[in-house]
Coordinates of N, CA and C in Angstrom, one line a residue:
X224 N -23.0 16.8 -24.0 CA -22.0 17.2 -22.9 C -21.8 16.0 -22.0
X225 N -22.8 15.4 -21.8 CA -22.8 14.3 -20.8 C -22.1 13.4 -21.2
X226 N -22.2 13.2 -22.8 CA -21.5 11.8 -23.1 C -20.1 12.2 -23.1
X227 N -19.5 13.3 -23.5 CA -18.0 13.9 -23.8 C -17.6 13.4 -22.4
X228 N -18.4 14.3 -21.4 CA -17.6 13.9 -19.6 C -17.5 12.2 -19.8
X229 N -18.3 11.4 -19.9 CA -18.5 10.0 -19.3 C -17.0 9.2 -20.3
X230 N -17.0 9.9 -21.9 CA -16.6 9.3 -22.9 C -14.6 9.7 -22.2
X231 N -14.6 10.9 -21.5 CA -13.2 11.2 -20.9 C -12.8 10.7 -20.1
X232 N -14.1 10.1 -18.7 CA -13.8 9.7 -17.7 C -13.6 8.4 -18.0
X233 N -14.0 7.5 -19.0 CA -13.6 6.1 -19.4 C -12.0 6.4 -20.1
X234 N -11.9 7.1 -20.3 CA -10.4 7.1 -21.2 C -9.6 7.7 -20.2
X235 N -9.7 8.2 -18.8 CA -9.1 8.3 -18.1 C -8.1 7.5 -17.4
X236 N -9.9 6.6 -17.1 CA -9.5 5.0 -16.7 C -8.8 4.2 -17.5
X237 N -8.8 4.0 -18.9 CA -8.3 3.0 -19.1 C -6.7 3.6 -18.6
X238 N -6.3 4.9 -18.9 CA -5.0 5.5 -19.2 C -4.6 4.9 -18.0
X239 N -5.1 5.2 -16.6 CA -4.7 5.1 -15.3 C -4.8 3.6 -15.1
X240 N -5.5 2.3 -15.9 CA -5.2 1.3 -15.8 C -3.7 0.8 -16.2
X241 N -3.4 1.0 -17.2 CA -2.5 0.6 -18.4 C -1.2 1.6 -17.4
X242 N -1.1 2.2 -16.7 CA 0.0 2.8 -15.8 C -0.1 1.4 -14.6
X243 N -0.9 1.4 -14.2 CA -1.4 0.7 -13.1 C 0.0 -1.1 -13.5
X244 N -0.7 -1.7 -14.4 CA -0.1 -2.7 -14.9 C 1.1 -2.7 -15.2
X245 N 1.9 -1.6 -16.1 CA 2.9 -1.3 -16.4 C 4.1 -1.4 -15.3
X246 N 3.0 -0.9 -14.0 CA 4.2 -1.1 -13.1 C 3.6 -2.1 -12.1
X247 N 3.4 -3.5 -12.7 CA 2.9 -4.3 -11.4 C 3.9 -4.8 -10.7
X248 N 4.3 -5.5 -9.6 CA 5.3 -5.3 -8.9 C 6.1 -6.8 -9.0
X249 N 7.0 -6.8 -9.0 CA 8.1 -8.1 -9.3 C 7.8 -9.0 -8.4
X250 N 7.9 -10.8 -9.2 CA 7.7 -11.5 -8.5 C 9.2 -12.0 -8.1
X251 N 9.1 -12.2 -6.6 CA 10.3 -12.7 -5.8 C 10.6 -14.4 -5.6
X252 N 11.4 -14.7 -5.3 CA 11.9 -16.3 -5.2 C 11.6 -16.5 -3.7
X253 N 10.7 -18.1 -4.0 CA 10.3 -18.2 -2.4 C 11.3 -18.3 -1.5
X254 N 10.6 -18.1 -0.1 CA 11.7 -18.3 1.3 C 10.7 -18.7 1.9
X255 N 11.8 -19.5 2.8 CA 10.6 -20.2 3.6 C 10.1 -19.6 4.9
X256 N 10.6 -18.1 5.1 CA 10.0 -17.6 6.2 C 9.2 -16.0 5.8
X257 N 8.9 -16.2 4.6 CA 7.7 -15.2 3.6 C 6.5 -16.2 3.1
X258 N 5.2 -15.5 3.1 CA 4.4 -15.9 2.9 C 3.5 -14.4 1.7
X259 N 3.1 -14.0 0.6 CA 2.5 -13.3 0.2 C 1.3 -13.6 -0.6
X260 N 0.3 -12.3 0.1 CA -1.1 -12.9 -0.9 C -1.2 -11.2 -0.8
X261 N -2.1 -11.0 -2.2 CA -2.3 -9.6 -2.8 C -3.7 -10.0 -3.7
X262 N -4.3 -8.5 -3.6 CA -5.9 -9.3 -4.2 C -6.1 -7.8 -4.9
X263 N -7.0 -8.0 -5.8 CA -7.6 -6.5 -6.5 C -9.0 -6.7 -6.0
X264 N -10.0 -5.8 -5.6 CA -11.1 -5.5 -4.9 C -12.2 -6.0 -6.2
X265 N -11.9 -5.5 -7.3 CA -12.6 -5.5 -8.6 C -11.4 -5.3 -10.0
X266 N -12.0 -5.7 -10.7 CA -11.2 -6.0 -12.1 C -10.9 -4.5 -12.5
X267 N -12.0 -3.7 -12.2 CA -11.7 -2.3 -12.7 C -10.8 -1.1 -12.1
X268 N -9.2 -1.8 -13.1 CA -8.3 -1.1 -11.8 C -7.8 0.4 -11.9
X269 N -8.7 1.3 -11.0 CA -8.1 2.6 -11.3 C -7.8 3.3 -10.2
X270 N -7.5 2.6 -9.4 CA -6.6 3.3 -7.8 C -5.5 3.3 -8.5
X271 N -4.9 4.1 -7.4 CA -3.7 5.1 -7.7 C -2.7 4.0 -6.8
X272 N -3.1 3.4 -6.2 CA -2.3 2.8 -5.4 C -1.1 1.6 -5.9
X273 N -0.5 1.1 -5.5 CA 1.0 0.5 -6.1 C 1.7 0.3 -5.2
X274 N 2.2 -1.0 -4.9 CA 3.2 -1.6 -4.0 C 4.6 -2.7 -4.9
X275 N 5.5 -2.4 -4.1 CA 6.7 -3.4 -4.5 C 7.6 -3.8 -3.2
X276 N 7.8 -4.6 -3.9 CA 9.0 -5.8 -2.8 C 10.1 -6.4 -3.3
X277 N 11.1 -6.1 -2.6 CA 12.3 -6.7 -2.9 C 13.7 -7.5 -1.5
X278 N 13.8 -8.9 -2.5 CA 14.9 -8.9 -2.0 C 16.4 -8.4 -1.5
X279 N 16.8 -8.1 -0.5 CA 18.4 -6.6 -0.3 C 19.1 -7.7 0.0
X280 N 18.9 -8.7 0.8 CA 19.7 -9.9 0.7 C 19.1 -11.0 1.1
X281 N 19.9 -12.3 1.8 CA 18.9 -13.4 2.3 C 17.8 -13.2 2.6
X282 N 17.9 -12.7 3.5 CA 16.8 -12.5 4.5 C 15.8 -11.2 5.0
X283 N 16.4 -10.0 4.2 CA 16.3 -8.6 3.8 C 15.2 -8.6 3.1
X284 N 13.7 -8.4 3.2 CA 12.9 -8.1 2.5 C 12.2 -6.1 3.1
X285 N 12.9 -6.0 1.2 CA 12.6 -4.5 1.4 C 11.0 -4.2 0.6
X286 N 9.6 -3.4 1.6 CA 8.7 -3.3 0.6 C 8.7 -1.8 0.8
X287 N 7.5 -1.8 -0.1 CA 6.6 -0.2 -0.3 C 5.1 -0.5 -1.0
X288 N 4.3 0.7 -0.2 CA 3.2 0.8 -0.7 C 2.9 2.2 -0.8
X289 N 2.5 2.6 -2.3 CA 2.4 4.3 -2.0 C 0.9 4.5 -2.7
X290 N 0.4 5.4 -2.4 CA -1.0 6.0 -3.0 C -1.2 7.4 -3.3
X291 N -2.2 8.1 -4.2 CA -2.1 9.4 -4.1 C -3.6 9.7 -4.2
X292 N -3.6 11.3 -4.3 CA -5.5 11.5 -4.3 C -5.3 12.9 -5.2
X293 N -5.9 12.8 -6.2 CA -5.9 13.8 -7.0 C -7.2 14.0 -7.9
X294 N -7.5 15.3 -8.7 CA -9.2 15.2 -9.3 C -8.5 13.9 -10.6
X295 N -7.9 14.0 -10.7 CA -7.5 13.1 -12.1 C -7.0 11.8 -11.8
X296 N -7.4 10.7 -12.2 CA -7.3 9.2 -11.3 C -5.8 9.5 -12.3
X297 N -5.4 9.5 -13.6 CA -4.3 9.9 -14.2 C -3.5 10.4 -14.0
X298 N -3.3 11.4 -13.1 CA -2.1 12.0 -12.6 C -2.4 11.5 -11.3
X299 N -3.1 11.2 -10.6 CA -2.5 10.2 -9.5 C -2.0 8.9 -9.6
X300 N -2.4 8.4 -10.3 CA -1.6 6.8 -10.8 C -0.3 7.6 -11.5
X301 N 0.2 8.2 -12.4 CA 1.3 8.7 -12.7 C 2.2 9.3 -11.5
X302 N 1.6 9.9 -10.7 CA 2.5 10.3 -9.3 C 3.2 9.0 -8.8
X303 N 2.1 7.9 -8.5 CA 2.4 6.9 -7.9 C 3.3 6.3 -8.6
X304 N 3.4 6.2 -9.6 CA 3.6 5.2 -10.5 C 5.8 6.0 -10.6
X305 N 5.7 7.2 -10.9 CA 6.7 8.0 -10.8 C 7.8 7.4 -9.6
X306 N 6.7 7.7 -8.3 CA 7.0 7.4 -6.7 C 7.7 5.8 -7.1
X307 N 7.1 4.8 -7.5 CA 7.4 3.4 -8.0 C 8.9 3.4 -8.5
X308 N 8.8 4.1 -9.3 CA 10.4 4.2 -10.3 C 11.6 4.3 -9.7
X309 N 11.3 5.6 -8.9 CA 12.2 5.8 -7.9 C 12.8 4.9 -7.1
X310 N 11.9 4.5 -6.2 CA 12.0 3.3 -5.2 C 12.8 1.8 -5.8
X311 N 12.4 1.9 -6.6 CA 13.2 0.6 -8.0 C 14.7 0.7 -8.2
X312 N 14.6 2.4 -8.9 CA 16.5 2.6 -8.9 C 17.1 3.2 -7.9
X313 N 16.4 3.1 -6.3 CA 17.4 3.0 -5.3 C 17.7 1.6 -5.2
X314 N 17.1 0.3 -5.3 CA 17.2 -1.1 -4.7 C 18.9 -1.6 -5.0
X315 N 19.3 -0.7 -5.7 CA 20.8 -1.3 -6.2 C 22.1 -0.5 -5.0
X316 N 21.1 0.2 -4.6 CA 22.1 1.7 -3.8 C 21.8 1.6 -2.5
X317 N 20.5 1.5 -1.7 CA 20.2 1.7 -0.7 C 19.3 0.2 -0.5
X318 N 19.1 0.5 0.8 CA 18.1 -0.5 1.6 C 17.4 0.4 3.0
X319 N 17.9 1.7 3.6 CA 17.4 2.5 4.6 C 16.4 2.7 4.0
X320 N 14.9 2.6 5.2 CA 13.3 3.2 4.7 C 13.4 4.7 5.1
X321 N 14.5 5.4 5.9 CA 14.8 6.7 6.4 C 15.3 7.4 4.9
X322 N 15.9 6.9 4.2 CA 17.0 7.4 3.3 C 16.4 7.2 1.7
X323 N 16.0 6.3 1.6 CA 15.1 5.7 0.6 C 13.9 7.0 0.1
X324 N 12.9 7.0 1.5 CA 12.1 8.1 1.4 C 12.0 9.6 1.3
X325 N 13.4 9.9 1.6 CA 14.0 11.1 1.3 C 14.6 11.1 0.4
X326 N 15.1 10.3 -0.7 CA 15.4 10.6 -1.4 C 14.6 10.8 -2.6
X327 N 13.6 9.9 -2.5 CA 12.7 9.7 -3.3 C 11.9 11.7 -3.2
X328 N 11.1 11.7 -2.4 CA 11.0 12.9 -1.1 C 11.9 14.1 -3.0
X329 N 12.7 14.3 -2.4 CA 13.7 15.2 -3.2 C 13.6 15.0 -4.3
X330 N 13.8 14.2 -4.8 CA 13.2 13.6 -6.0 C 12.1 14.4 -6.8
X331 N 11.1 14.2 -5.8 CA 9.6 14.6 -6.4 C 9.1 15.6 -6.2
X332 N 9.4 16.8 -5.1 CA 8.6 17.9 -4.7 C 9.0 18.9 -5.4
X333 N 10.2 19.4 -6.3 CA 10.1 20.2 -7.1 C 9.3 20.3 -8.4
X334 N 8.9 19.5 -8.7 CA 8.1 19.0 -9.8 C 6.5 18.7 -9.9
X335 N 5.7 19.4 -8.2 CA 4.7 19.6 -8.8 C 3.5 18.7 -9.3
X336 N 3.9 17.5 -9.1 CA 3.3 16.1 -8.8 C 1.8 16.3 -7.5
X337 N 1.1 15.5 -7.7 CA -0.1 15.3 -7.0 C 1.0 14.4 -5.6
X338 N 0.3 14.9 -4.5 CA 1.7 14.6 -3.2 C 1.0 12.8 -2.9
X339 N 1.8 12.1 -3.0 CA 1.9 10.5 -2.0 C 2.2 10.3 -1.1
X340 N 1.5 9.4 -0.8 CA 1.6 8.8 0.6 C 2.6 7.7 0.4
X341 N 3.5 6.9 1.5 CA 4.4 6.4 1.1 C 5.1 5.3 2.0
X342 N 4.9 4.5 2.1 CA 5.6 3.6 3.3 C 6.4 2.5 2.9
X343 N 7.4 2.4 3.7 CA 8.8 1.6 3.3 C 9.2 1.0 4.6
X344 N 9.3 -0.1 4.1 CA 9.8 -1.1 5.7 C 11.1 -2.2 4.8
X345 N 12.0 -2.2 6.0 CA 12.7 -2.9 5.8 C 12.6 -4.0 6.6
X346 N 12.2 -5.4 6.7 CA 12.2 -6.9 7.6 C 13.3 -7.8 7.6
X347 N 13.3 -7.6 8.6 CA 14.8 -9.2 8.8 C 13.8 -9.9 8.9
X348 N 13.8 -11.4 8.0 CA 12.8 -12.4 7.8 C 13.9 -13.2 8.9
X349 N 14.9 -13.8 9.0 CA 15.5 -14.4 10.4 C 15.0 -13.9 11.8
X350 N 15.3 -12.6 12.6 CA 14.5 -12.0 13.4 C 13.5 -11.7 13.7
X351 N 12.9 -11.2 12.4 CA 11.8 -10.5 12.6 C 11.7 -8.8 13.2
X352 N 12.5 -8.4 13.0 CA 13.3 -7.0 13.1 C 12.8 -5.8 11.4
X353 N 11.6 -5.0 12.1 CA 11.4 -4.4 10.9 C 11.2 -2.5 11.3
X354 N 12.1 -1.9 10.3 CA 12.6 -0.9 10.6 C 12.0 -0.2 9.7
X355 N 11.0 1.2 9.7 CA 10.4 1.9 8.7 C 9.9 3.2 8.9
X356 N 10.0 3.5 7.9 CA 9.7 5.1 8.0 C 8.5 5.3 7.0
X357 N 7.6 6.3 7.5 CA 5.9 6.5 6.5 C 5.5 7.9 6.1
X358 N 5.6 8.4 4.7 CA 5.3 9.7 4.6 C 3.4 9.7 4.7
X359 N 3.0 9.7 5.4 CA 1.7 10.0 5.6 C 0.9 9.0 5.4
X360 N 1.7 7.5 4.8 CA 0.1 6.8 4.5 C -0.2 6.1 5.2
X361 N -2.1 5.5 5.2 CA -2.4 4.3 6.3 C -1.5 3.8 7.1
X362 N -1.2 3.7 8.4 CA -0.5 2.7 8.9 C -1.1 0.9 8.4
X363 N 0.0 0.0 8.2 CA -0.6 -1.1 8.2 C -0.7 -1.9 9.4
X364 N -1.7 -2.8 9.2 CA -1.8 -3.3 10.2 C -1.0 -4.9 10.9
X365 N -0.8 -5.1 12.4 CA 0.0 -6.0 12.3 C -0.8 -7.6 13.3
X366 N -1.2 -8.2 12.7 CA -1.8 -9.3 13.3 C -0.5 -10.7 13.7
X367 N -0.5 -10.3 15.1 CA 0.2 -11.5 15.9 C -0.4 -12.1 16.8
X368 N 0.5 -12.3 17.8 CA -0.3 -12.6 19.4 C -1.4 -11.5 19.4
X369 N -0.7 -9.9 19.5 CA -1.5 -9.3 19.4 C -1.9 -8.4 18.2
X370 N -3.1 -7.6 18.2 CA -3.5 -7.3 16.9 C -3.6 -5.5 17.1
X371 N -2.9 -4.6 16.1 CA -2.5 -3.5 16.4 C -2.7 -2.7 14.9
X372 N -2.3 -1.4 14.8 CA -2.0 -0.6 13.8 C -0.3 -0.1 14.0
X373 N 0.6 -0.3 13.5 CA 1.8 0.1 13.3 C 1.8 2.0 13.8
X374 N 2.6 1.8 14.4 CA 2.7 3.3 14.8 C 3.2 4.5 14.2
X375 N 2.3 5.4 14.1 CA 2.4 6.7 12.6 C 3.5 7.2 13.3
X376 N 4.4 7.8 12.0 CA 5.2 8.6 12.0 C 5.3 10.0 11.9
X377 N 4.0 10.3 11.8 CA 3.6 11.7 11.5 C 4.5 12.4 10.6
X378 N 4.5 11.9 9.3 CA 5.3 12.9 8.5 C 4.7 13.0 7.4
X379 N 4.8 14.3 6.6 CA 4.2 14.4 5.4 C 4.0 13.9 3.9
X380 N 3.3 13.9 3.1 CA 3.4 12.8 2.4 C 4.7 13.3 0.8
X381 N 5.3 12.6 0.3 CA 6.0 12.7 -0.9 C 6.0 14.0 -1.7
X382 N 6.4 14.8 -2.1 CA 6.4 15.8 -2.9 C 6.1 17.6 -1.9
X383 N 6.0 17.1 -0.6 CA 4.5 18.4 -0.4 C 5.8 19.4 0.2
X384 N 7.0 18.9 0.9 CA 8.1 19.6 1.6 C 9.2 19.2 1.2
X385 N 9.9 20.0 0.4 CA 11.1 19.8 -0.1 C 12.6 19.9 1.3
X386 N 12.9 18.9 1.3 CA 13.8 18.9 2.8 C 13.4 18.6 3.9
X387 N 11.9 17.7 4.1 CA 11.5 17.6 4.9 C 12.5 16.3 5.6
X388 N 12.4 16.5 6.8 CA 13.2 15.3 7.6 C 12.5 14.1 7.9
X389 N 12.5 13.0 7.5 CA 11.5 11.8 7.9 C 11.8 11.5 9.0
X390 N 11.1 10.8 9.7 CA 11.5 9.8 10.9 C 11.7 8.3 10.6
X391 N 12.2 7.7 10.9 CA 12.5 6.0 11.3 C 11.7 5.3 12.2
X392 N 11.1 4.0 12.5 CA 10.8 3.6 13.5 C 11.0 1.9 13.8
X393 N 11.2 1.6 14.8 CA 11.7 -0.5 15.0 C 10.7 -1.0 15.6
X394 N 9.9 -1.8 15.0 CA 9.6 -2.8 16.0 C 9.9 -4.5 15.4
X395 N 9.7 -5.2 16.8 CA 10.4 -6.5 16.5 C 8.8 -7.3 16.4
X396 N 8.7 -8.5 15.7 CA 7.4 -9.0 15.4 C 8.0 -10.7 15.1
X397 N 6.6 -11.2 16.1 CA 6.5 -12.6 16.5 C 6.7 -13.2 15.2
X398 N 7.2 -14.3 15.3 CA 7.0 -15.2 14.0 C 5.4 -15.3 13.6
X399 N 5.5 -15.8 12.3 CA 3.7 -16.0 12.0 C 3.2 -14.8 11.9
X400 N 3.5 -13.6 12.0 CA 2.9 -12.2 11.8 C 2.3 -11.9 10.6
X401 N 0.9 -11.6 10.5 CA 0.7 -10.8 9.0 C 1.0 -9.5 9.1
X402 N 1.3 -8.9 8.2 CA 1.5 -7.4 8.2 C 0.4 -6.9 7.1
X403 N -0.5 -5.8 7.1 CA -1.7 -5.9 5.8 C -0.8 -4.7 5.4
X404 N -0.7 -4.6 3.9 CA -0.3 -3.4 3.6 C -2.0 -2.7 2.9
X405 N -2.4 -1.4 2.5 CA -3.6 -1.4 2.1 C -3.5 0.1 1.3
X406 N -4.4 0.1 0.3 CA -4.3 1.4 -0.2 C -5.6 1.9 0.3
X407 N -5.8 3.4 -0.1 CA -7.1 4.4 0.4 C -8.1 3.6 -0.1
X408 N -8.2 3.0 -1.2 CA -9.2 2.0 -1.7 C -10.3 1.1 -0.7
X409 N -9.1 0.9 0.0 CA -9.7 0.0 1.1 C -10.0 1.2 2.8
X410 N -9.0 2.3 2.5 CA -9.2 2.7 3.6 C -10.9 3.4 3.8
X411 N -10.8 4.4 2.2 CA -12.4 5.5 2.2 C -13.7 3.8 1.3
X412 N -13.5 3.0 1.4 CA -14.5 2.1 1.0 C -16.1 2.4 2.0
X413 N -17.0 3.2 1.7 CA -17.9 3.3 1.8 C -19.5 2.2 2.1
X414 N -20.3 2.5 2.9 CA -21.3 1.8 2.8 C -22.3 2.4 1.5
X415 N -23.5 1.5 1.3 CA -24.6 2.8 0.8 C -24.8 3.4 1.8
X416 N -25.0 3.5 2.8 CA -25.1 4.7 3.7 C -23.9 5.8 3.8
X417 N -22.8 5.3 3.3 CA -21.6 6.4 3.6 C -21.3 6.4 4.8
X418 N -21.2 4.9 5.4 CA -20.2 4.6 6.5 C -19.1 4.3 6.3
X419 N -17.9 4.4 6.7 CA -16.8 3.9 6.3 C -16.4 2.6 6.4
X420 N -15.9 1.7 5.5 CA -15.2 0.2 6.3 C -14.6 0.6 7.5
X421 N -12.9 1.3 7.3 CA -12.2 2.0 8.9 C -11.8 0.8 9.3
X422 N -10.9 1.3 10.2 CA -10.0 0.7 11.0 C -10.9 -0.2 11.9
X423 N -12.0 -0.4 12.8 CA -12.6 -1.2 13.3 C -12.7 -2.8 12.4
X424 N -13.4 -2.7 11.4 CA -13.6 -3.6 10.6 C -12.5 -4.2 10.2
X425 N -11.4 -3.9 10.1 CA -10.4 -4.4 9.4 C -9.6 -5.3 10.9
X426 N -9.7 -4.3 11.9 CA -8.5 -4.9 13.3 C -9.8 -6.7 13.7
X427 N -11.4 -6.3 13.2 CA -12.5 -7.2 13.5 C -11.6 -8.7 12.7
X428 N -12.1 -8.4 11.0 CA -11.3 -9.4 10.3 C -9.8 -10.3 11.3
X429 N -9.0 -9.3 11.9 CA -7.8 -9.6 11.9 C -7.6 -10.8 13.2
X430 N -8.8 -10.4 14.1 CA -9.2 -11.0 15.4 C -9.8 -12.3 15.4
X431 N -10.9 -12.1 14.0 CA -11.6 -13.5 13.8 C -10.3 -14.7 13.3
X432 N -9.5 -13.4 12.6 CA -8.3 -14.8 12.3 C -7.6 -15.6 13.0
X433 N -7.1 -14.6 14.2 CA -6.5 -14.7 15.0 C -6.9 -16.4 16.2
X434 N -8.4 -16.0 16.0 CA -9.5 -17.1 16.9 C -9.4 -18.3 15.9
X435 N -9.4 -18.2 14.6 CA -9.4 -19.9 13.5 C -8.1 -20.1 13.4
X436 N -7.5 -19.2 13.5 CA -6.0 -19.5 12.5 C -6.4 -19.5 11.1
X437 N -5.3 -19.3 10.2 CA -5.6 -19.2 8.9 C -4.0 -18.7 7.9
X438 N -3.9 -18.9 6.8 CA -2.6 -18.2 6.2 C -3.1 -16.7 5.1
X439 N -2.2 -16.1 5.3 CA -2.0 -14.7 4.4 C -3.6 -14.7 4.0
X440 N -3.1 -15.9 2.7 CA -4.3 -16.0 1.7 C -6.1 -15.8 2.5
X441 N -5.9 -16.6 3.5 CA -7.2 -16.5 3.9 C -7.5 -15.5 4.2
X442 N -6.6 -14.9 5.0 CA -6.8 -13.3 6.0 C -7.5 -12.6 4.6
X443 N -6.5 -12.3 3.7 CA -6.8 -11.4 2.5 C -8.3 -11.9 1.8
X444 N -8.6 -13.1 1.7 CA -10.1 -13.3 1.2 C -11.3 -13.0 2.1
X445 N -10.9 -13.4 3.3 CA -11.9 -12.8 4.4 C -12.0 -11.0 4.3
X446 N -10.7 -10.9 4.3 CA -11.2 -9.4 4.2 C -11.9 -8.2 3.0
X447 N -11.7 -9.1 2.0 CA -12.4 -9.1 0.4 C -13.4 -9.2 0.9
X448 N -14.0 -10.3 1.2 CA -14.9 -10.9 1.1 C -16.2 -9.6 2.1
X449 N -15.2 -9.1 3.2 CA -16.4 -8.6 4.0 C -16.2 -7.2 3.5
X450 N -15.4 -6.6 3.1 CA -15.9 -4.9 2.3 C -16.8 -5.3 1.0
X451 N -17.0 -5.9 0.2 CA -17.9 -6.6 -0.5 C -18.9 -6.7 0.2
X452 N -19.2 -6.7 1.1 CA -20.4 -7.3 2.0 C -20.7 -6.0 2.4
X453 N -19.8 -5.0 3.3 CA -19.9 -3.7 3.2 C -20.5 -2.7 2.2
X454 N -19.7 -2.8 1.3 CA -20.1 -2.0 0.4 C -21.3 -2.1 -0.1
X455 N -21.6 -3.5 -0.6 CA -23.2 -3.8 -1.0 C -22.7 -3.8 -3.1
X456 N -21.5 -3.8 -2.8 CA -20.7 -3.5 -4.6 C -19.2 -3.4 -4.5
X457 N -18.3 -3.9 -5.6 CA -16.8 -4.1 -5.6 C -16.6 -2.5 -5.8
X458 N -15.7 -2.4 -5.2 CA -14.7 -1.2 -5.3 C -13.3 -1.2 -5.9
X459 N -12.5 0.1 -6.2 CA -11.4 0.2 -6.4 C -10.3 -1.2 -5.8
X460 N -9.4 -1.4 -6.6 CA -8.4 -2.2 -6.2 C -7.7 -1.9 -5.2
X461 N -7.4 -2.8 -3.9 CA -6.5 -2.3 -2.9 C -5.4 -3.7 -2.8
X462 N -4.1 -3.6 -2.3 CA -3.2 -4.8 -2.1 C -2.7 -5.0 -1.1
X463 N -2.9 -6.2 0.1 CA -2.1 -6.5 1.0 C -0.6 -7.4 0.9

């Protein structure tokens, strides 16, 4: 019996990898006022989590990162992965993170899907002008002058309320800004004691950077580097 469970739970994984990949996210043409670094925690990828980014015009960079939590790493990566699709065949139609998310939103809550979490920002890379709406997930974090968590929207996550109304939100951000985007991977990363990494550790990272200076890349390895250190073992894949 024990080997059947273990022999499912590996063929879970691979299933939930092979979705994972299938939809890894499109590489974009540089600009000179984007900087991107993304990292997997461990090779063994079976988070549900999934992010993409797109060009809407010059200077228009549209992202998303969405995650789900379900008993089956399978139908949460398929949620996500579903949630992905969507978000893809609006980029020809839309560029609103208000309109985007509802549509998607409509999309998916008749059908009974494991529910997502879901965030969608739109950035003026000239300004710095970034407008977004979040069905329930992590806020990300924003390291500038100063160092913060993006402000929740309180709205529910993808699938759970059919007709739910999203909210919108603007803030304007200094040049040189990181923005972390992060899945639950990173958020429930545990000690052996079953302390959480959490929001402390992560705004910590963002402060030390803040004190050396450093680019994307480094932030993102520093911050590898110390849930590794937390953990005491690699964990699920997460992407900034």
């Amino acid at each position: 019996i024990y080997a059947t469970a273990r022999e499912r739970k590996e063929s879970e994984d691979r299933i939930a990898r092979d979705i994972q990949l299938a939809m890894s996210p499109r590489e974009l043409s540089p600009h000179k006022h984007l900087t991107i670094a993304a990292t997997p925690l461990s090779e063994q990828n079976t988070d549900s989590g999934l992010y993409e980014l797109a060009m809407t015009g010059p200077d228009q960079l549209l992202f998303c990162i969405a995650d789900a939590s379900s008993n089956s790493d399978v139908h949460a990566s398929l949620a996500t992965a579903l949630v992905k699709a969507q978000f893809r065949s609006l980029l020809s139609v839309e560029n609103d993170p208000q309109r985007i998310i509802s549509a998607i939103n409509e999309a998916m809550a008749p059908n009974k899907f494991a529910p997502v979490t879901l965030f969608v920002g739109l950035l003026d890379l000239a300004t710095g002008k970034l407008r977004f709406s979040n069905a329930g997930h992590l806020s990300p974090l924003i390291a500038g002058s100063e160092i913060s968590l993006l402000p929740e929207c309180d709205d529910v996550a993808i699938g759970m309320e059919s007709g739910h109304s999203y909210s919108v939100k603007e803030v304007d951000l200094e040049p040189n800004t990181i923005i972390l985007l992060y899945s639950n991977a990173l958020g429930e990363a545990r000690s052996t004691g079953r302390k959480k990494f959490g929001e402390g550790q992560m705004l910590g990272e963002a402060l030390q950077l803040k004190k050396t200076g450093g680019t994307p890349e480094i932030f993102v390895t520093r911050l590898t580097d110390s849930v590794h250190r937390f953990t005491g073992k690699e964990i699920d894949p997460t992407r900034s």
